Structure formats: structure tokens, C-alpha cells
């Protein structure tokens, strides 16, 4: 059992919090109540960023002390939304939210994952007709190993997890969000994931 704070209690955060609780972890899901994020982050071993990516850097930088020495799992994508509310562009072209977080929080171990799929797939990967892929980007090998364990608890098989390397590789997976609006417009809001097939 691990103590986990999920920052953000919308569809993504709520879904992750429920699944991780069912897997036996001690999970606190945090809304925007003043002070709630700091309190939850202070007592957790792992913090999951499921807040809207456009404001994540400011929110998490404000928690620098609470996040010191923690593993920060970033599942968000920082995008500029179009008129229909779907992602239209990246806020950090040539970089990524994960890289910005790691730079701003050098004493926190940032791991990027679960950001290349619609939220239902995060906790039910086996529900897709084809095998999905989940990617890991992080500089710290131990933090990656811990997050691999969380992914297994969410139903991800070892062979479905692809370690891309350092945190700089997150810019590739974050750019994949630009597929999403086109796929949704062409096929509707049905669960899907970016997958590597060999």
C-alpha cells in the first residue's frame, strides 16, 4: 500500500483515485479547496498531477516544499484549446509540461505517463480491442520503477509499458495530444490510446 495524493478530481483524477483505492492504496483526491493540495501532498509518498495542464506549472510550483523528495506522476497535457474545447496547440512547443515541472522542482522526481490516451483507458487498458501502449519518461530510474508498479495495479501488463528514457522524451508523448481532436471529430468520443505495434 502506498499513500497517494491525486491533485484534480475531475474525470481523470476521479477515475485514477477510484482505481488506485480499489487496488489497495491509501488515496486522497484533492479539489481546489484552499490548502487541500498542500496538505495532501505533504503526507503522500506519490503525488499525481491530474489538474488541467495549462495551469499545472503554477499550481505545482507553489507546492515546492510539499513536493520535495516525492514522486510526481504527471498525466496532464499543457494545451491551448480551440473554440470547441479540444486541444489546438501546445503551450510548451520544443519542450513539455513534464520538463518544465522537473526544472522548476529539481528536488522532486517527475515521471510522465498515461497522457497518450482518453481517460477511461488509463484504468482499463484491457478493454480496448487492440493492445495499448503506455509510455514512461523520467530521469530517475527508481521513480520509474515505482510508477511501473502503479501501472500494473491499474491493469497495465509489463509488455504494454514502454520506457522512452529521460524526462526530455515527454515532449514526444505530449505532442501526441494533437492527434486527439482529429480522432474524436472523425470517430466520436470512444476510448482509444496511442499504441506501438511490432
PDB file of C-alpha atoms in Angstrom:
ATOM      1  CA  UNK A   1       0.000   0.000   0.000  1.00  0.00           C
ATOM      2  CA  UNK A   2       1.237   3.477  -0.915  1.00  0.00           C
ATOM      3  CA  UNK A   3      -0.064   6.868   0.185  1.00  0.00           C
ATOM      4  CA  UNK A   4      -1.082   8.772  -2.947  1.00  0.00           C
ATOM      5  CA  UNK A   5      -2.440  12.286  -3.425  1.00  0.00           C
ATOM      6  CA  UNK A   6      -4.343  12.872  -6.659  1.00  0.00           C
ATOM      7  CA  UNK A   7      -4.469  16.577  -7.483  1.00  0.00           C
ATOM      8  CA  UNK A   8      -7.600  17.177  -9.533  1.00  0.00           C
ATOM      9  CA  UNK A   9     -10.922  15.424  -9.010  1.00  0.00           C
ATOM     10  CA  UNK A  10     -12.432  15.708 -12.475  1.00  0.00           C
ATOM     11  CA  UNK A  11     -12.868  12.790 -14.859  1.00  0.00           C
ATOM     12  CA  UNK A  12      -9.144  11.953 -14.982  1.00  0.00           C
ATOM     13  CA  UNK A  13      -8.337  12.433 -11.306  1.00  0.00           C
ATOM     14  CA  UNK A  14     -11.539  10.838 -10.060  1.00  0.00           C
ATOM     15  CA  UNK A  15     -11.047   7.813 -12.288  1.00  0.00           C
ATOM     16  CA  UNK A  16      -7.455   7.306 -11.119  1.00  0.00           C
ATOM     17  CA  UNK A  17      -8.311   7.842  -7.455  1.00  0.00           C
ATOM     18  CA  UNK A  18     -11.092   5.241  -7.571  1.00  0.00           C
ATOM     19  CA  UNK A  19      -8.955   2.632  -9.348  1.00  0.00           C
ATOM     20  CA  UNK A  20      -5.930   3.112  -7.088  1.00  0.00           C
ATOM     21  CA  UNK A  21      -8.121   2.908  -3.983  1.00  0.00           C
ATOM     22  CA  UNK A  22      -9.604  -0.349  -5.288  1.00  0.00           C
ATOM     23  CA  UNK A  23      -6.032  -1.608  -5.805  1.00  0.00           C
ATOM     24  CA  UNK A  24      -5.400  -1.157  -2.080  1.00  0.00           C
ATOM     25  CA  UNK A  25      -3.627   2.203  -1.908  1.00  0.00           C
ATOM     26  CA  UNK A  26      -4.429   4.984   0.522  1.00  0.00           C
ATOM     27  CA  UNK A  27      -5.608   7.730  -1.822  1.00  0.00           C
ATOM     28  CA  UNK A  28      -6.635  11.328  -1.225  1.00  0.00           C
ATOM     29  CA  UNK A  29      -8.302  13.105  -4.154  1.00  0.00           C
ATOM     30  CA  UNK A  30      -7.993  16.872  -3.913  1.00  0.00           C
ATOM     31  CA  UNK A  31     -10.237  19.573  -5.338  1.00  0.00           C
ATOM     32  CA  UNK A  32      -9.440  23.307  -5.430  1.00  0.00           C
ATOM     33  CA  UNK A  33     -10.247  23.944  -1.773  1.00  0.00           C
ATOM     34  CA  UNK A  34      -7.535  26.339  -0.487  1.00  0.00           C
ATOM     35  CA  UNK A  35      -4.779  24.431   1.296  1.00  0.00           C
ATOM     36  CA  UNK A  36      -6.116  20.994   0.366  1.00  0.00           C
ATOM     37  CA  UNK A  37      -3.394  20.271  -2.216  1.00  0.00           C
ATOM     38  CA  UNK A  38      -0.601  21.264   0.153  1.00  0.00           C
ATOM     39  CA  UNK A  39      -1.982  19.142   2.969  1.00  0.00           C
ATOM     40  CA  UNK A  40      -2.440  16.079   0.747  1.00  0.00           C
ATOM     41  CA  UNK A  41       0.957  16.427  -0.945  1.00  0.00           C
ATOM     42  CA  UNK A  42       2.715  16.795   2.407  1.00  0.00           C
ATOM     43  CA  UNK A  43       1.559  13.394   3.661  1.00  0.00           C
ATOM     44  CA  UNK A  44       1.713  11.413   0.385  1.00  0.00           C
ATOM     45  CA  UNK A  45       4.595   9.395  -0.984  1.00  0.00           C
ATOM     46  CA  UNK A  46       3.370   9.827  -4.557  1.00  0.00           C
ATOM     47  CA  UNK A  47       1.520  12.828  -5.982  1.00  0.00           C
ATOM     48  CA  UNK A  48      -0.401  12.535  -9.248  1.00  0.00           C
ATOM     49  CA  UNK A  49      -0.963  15.698 -11.259  1.00  0.00           C
ATOM     50  CA  UNK A  50      -4.380  15.387 -12.886  1.00  0.00           C
ATOM     51  CA  UNK A  51      -5.030  19.135 -12.970  1.00  0.00           C
ATOM     52  CA  UNK A  52      -5.620  20.958 -16.294  1.00  0.00           C
ATOM     53  CA  UNK A  53      -2.197  21.212 -17.902  1.00  0.00           C
ATOM     54  CA  UNK A  54      -2.426  24.901 -18.750  1.00  0.00           C
ATOM     55  CA  UNK A  55      -2.250  25.840 -15.055  1.00  0.00           C
ATOM     56  CA  UNK A  56      -0.269  22.887 -13.704  1.00  0.00           C
ATOM     57  CA  UNK A  57       3.147  24.563 -13.596  1.00  0.00           C
ATOM     58  CA  UNK A  58       1.945  27.434 -11.403  1.00  0.00           C
ATOM     59  CA  UNK A  59      -0.110  25.154  -9.143  1.00  0.00           C
ATOM     60  CA  UNK A  60       2.695  22.692  -8.554  1.00  0.00           C
ATOM     61  CA  UNK A  61       5.495  25.225  -8.238  1.00  0.00           C
ATOM     62  CA  UNK A  62       3.517  26.677  -5.327  1.00  0.00           C
ATOM     63  CA  UNK A  63       3.864  23.246  -3.644  1.00  0.00           C
ATOM     64  CA  UNK A  64       7.668  23.127  -3.929  1.00  0.00           C
ATOM     65  CA  UNK A  65       8.260  22.361  -0.246  1.00  0.00           C
ATOM     66  CA  UNK A  66       5.464  19.776  -0.007  1.00  0.00           C
ATOM     67  CA  UNK A  67       6.763  18.004  -3.132  1.00  0.00           C
ATOM     68  CA  UNK A  68      10.388  17.883  -2.044  1.00  0.00           C
ATOM     69  CA  UNK A  69      11.655  14.286  -2.270  1.00  0.00           C
ATOM     70  CA  UNK A  70       8.329  12.999  -3.635  1.00  0.00           C
ATOM     71  CA  UNK A  71       7.497  11.239  -6.887  1.00  0.00           C
ATOM     72  CA  UNK A  72       5.286  13.451  -9.044  1.00  0.00           C
ATOM     73  CA  UNK A  73       3.379  11.487 -11.691  1.00  0.00           C
ATOM     74  CA  UNK A  74       2.292  13.921 -14.393  1.00  0.00           C
ATOM     75  CA  UNK A  75      -0.585  12.703 -16.573  1.00  0.00           C
ATOM     76  CA  UNK A  76      -1.587  16.136 -17.922  1.00  0.00           C
ATOM     77  CA  UNK A  77      -1.011  17.781 -21.288  1.00  0.00           C
ATOM     78  CA  UNK A  78      -0.495  21.546 -21.460  1.00  0.00           C
ATOM     79  CA  UNK A  79      -2.515  22.763 -24.426  1.00  0.00           C
ATOM     80  CA  UNK A  80      -4.246  25.781 -25.830  1.00  0.00           C
ATOM     81  CA  UNK A  81      -7.836  24.750 -26.511  1.00  0.00           C
ATOM     82  CA  UNK A  82      -9.688  25.595 -29.688  1.00  0.00           C
ATOM     83  CA  UNK A  83     -13.213  27.047 -29.927  1.00  0.00           C
ATOM     84  CA  UNK A  84     -14.734  23.573 -29.448  1.00  0.00           C
ATOM     85  CA  UNK A  85     -12.769  22.995 -26.232  1.00  0.00           C
ATOM     86  CA  UNK A  86     -10.459  20.402 -27.809  1.00  0.00           C
ATOM     87  CA  UNK A  87      -6.650  20.808 -27.867  1.00  0.00           C
ATOM     88  CA  UNK A  88      -5.454  23.066 -30.688  1.00  0.00           C
ATOM     89  CA  UNK A  89      -1.803  23.713 -29.837  1.00  0.00           C
ATOM     90  CA  UNK A  90       0.931  23.053 -27.272  1.00  0.00           C
ATOM     91  CA  UNK A  91       1.763  25.582 -24.556  1.00  0.00           C
ATOM     92  CA  UNK A  92       5.418  24.454 -24.431  1.00  0.00           C
ATOM     93  CA  UNK A  93       6.462  23.735 -28.052  1.00  0.00           C
ATOM     94  CA  UNK A  94      10.019  22.420 -28.142  1.00  0.00           C
ATOM     95  CA  UNK A  95       9.666  21.383 -24.510  1.00  0.00           C
ATOM     96  CA  UNK A  96       6.943  19.782 -22.381  1.00  0.00           C
ATOM     97  CA  UNK A  97       4.992  20.319 -19.198  1.00  0.00           C
ATOM     98  CA  UNK A  98       6.944  17.458 -17.592  1.00  0.00           C
ATOM     99  CA  UNK A  99      10.281  19.090 -18.413  1.00  0.00           C
ATOM    100  CA  UNK A 100       9.070  22.439 -17.108  1.00  0.00           C
ATOM    101  CA  UNK A 101       7.947  20.766 -13.876  1.00  0.00           C
ATOM    102  CA  UNK A 102      11.246  18.929 -13.429  1.00  0.00           C
ATOM    103  CA  UNK A 103      13.187  22.142 -13.996  1.00  0.00           C
ATOM    104  CA  UNK A 104      11.013  24.109 -11.566  1.00  0.00           C
ATOM    105  CA  UNK A 105      11.033  21.304  -8.963  1.00  0.00           C
ATOM    106  CA  UNK A 106      14.594  19.907  -9.022  1.00  0.00           C
ATOM    107  CA  UNK A 107      14.142  18.043  -5.719  1.00  0.00           C
ATOM    108  CA  UNK A 108      11.022  16.255  -6.967  1.00  0.00           C
ATOM    109  CA  UNK A 109      11.193  13.171  -9.189  1.00  0.00           C
ATOM    110  CA  UNK A 110       8.840  13.797 -12.124  1.00  0.00           C
ATOM    111  CA  UNK A 111       7.517  10.851 -14.148  1.00  0.00           C
ATOM    112  CA  UNK A 112       5.395  11.414 -17.249  1.00  0.00           C
ATOM    113  CA  UNK A 113       2.912   8.689 -18.163  1.00  0.00           C
ATOM    114  CA  UNK A 114      -0.734   7.926 -19.101  1.00  0.00           C
ATOM    115  CA  UNK A 115      -1.031  11.066 -21.259  1.00  0.00           C
ATOM    116  CA  UNK A 116      -1.471   9.427 -24.677  1.00  0.00           C
ATOM    117  CA  UNK A 117      -4.970   8.018 -24.219  1.00  0.00           C
ATOM    118  CA  UNK A 118      -8.510   9.001 -23.323  1.00  0.00           C
ATOM    119  CA  UNK A 119      -9.073   8.830 -19.577  1.00  0.00           C
ATOM    120  CA  UNK A 120     -11.130   5.573 -19.420  1.00  0.00           C
ATOM    121  CA  UNK A 121      -8.154   3.657 -20.873  1.00  0.00           C
ATOM    122  CA  UNK A 122      -5.866   4.749 -18.011  1.00  0.00           C
ATOM    123  CA  UNK A 123      -7.589   2.342 -15.634  1.00  0.00           C
ATOM    124  CA  UNK A 124      -8.999  -0.242 -18.072  1.00  0.00           C
ATOM    125  CA  UNK A 125      -6.378  -0.868 -20.775  1.00  0.00           C
ATOM    126  CA  UNK A 126      -7.592  -4.408 -21.437  1.00  0.00           C
ATOM    127  CA  UNK A 127     -10.988  -3.050 -22.510  1.00  0.00           C
ATOM    128  CA  UNK A 128      -9.583  -1.945 -25.877  1.00  0.00           C
ATOM    129  CA  UNK A 129      -9.835  -4.302 -28.837  1.00  0.00           C
ATOM    130  CA  UNK A 130      -6.111  -3.971 -29.589  1.00  0.00           C
ATOM    131  CA  UNK A 131      -3.177  -3.909 -27.179  1.00  0.00           C
ATOM    132  CA  UNK A 132      -2.472  -0.345 -25.978  1.00  0.00           C
ATOM    133  CA  UNK A 133       0.902   1.160 -25.073  1.00  0.00           C
ATOM    134  CA  UNK A 134       1.689   3.327 -22.059  1.00  0.00           C
ATOM    135  CA  UNK A 135       4.897   5.358 -22.064  1.00  0.00           C
ATOM    136  CA  UNK A 136       7.271   6.337 -19.269  1.00  0.00           C
ATOM    137  CA  UNK A 137       9.517   9.411 -19.344  1.00  0.00           C
ATOM    138  CA  UNK A 138      11.667  10.211 -16.312  1.00  0.00           C
ATOM    139  CA  UNK A 139      15.249  10.844 -15.292  1.00  0.00           C
ATOM    140  CA  UNK A 140      15.116   8.858 -12.043  1.00  0.00           C
ATOM    141  CA  UNK A 141      15.175   5.043 -12.543  1.00  0.00           C
ATOM    142  CA  UNK A 142      13.806   4.274  -9.070  1.00  0.00           C
ATOM    143  CA  UNK A 143      10.846   6.621  -9.577  1.00  0.00           C
ATOM    144  CA  UNK A 144      10.126   4.904 -12.902  1.00  0.00           C
ATOM    145  CA  UNK A 145      10.138   1.523 -11.182  1.00  0.00           C
ATOM    146  CA  UNK A 146       7.645   2.717  -8.566  1.00  0.00           C
ATOM    147  CA  UNK A 147       5.362   4.071 -11.284  1.00  0.00           C
ATOM    148  CA  UNK A 148       5.619   0.770 -13.183  1.00  0.00           C
ATOM    149  CA  UNK A 149       4.122  -0.832 -10.085  1.00  0.00           C
ATOM    150  CA  UNK A 150       1.243   1.649 -10.075  1.00  0.00           C
ATOM    151  CA  UNK A 151       0.609   0.981 -13.758  1.00  0.00           C
ATOM    152  CA  UNK A 152       0.475  -2.757 -13.037  1.00  0.00           C
ATOM    153  CA  UNK A 153      -2.101  -2.034 -10.329  1.00  0.00           C
ATOM    154  CA  UNK A 154      -4.168  -0.213 -12.963  1.00  0.00           C
ATOM    155  CA  UNK A 155      -4.134  -3.252 -15.270  1.00  0.00           C
ATOM    156  CA  UNK A 156      -1.134  -2.481 -17.478  1.00  0.00           C
ATOM    157  CA  UNK A 157       0.864  -5.583 -18.394  1.00  0.00           C
ATOM    158  CA  UNK A 158       4.658  -5.330 -18.333  1.00  0.00           C
ATOM    159  CA  UNK A 159       4.928  -5.741 -22.108  1.00  0.00           C
ATOM    160  CA  UNK A 160       2.498  -2.846 -22.672  1.00  0.00           C
ATOM    161  CA  UNK A 161       4.822  -0.382 -20.905  1.00  0.00           C
ATOM    162  CA  UNK A 162       7.485   1.371 -22.997  1.00  0.00           C
ATOM    163  CA  UNK A 163      10.270   3.268 -21.238  1.00  0.00           C
ATOM    164  CA  UNK A 164      11.234   6.103 -23.588  1.00  0.00           C
ATOM    165  CA  UNK A 165      14.141   7.395 -21.495  1.00  0.00           C
ATOM    166  CA  UNK A 166      14.714  10.714 -19.742  1.00  0.00           C
ATOM    167  CA  UNK A 167      12.185  13.406 -18.953  1.00  0.00           C
ATOM    168  CA  UNK A 168      13.019  15.168 -22.231  1.00  0.00           C
ATOM    169  CA  UNK A 169      11.217  12.353 -24.097  1.00  0.00           C
ATOM    170  CA  UNK A 170       7.938  13.630 -22.642  1.00  0.00           C
ATOM    171  CA  UNK A 171       7.848  16.285 -25.346  1.00  0.00           C
ATOM    172  CA  UNK A 172       7.114  13.499 -27.851  1.00  0.00           C
ATOM    173  CA  UNK A 173       4.234  11.970 -25.908  1.00  0.00           C
ATOM    174  CA  UNK A 174       2.773  15.366 -25.025  1.00  0.00           C
ATOM    175  CA  UNK A 175       2.786  16.298 -28.730  1.00  0.00           C
ATOM    176  CA  UNK A 176       0.632  13.210 -29.374  1.00  0.00           C
ATOM    177  CA  UNK A 177      -2.291  15.106 -27.789  1.00  0.00           C
ATOM    178  CA  UNK A 178      -2.615  16.913 -31.114  1.00  0.00           C
ATOM    179  CA  UNK A 179      -3.976  13.661 -32.595  1.00  0.00           C
ATOM    180  CA  UNK A 180      -6.852  13.638 -30.137  1.00  0.00           C
ATOM    181  CA  UNK A 181      -9.208  16.320 -31.515  1.00  0.00           C
ATOM    182  CA  UNK A 182      -8.965  14.908 -35.037  1.00  0.00           C
ATOM    183  CA  UNK A 183      -9.636  11.349 -33.862  1.00  0.00           C
ATOM    184  CA  UNK A 184     -12.612  12.481 -31.765  1.00  0.00           C
ATOM    185  CA  UNK A 185     -14.076  14.504 -34.638  1.00  0.00           C
ATOM    186  CA  UNK A 186     -13.720  11.577 -37.024  1.00  0.00           C
ATOM    187  CA  UNK A 187     -14.723   8.714 -34.722  1.00  0.00           C
ATOM    188  CA  UNK A 188     -16.518  10.209 -31.721  1.00  0.00           C
ATOM    189  CA  UNK A 189     -15.577  10.135 -28.048  1.00  0.00           C
ATOM    190  CA  UNK A 190     -14.754   6.419 -27.839  1.00  0.00           C
ATOM    191  CA  UNK A 191     -11.823   5.231 -25.685  1.00  0.00           C
ATOM    192  CA  UNK A 192      -8.533   4.933 -27.559  1.00  0.00           C
ATOM    193  CA  UNK A 193      -4.791   5.038 -26.931  1.00  0.00           C
ATOM    194  CA  UNK A 194      -1.689   5.761 -28.959  1.00  0.00           C
ATOM    195  CA  UNK A 195      -0.082   2.358 -29.421  1.00  0.00           C
ATOM    196  CA  UNK A 196       3.186   0.963 -30.744  1.00  0.00           C
ATOM    197  CA  UNK A 197       2.651  -2.269 -32.694  1.00  0.00           C
ATOM    198  CA  UNK A 198       5.509  -4.503 -33.719  1.00  0.00           C
TER     199      UNK A 198
END
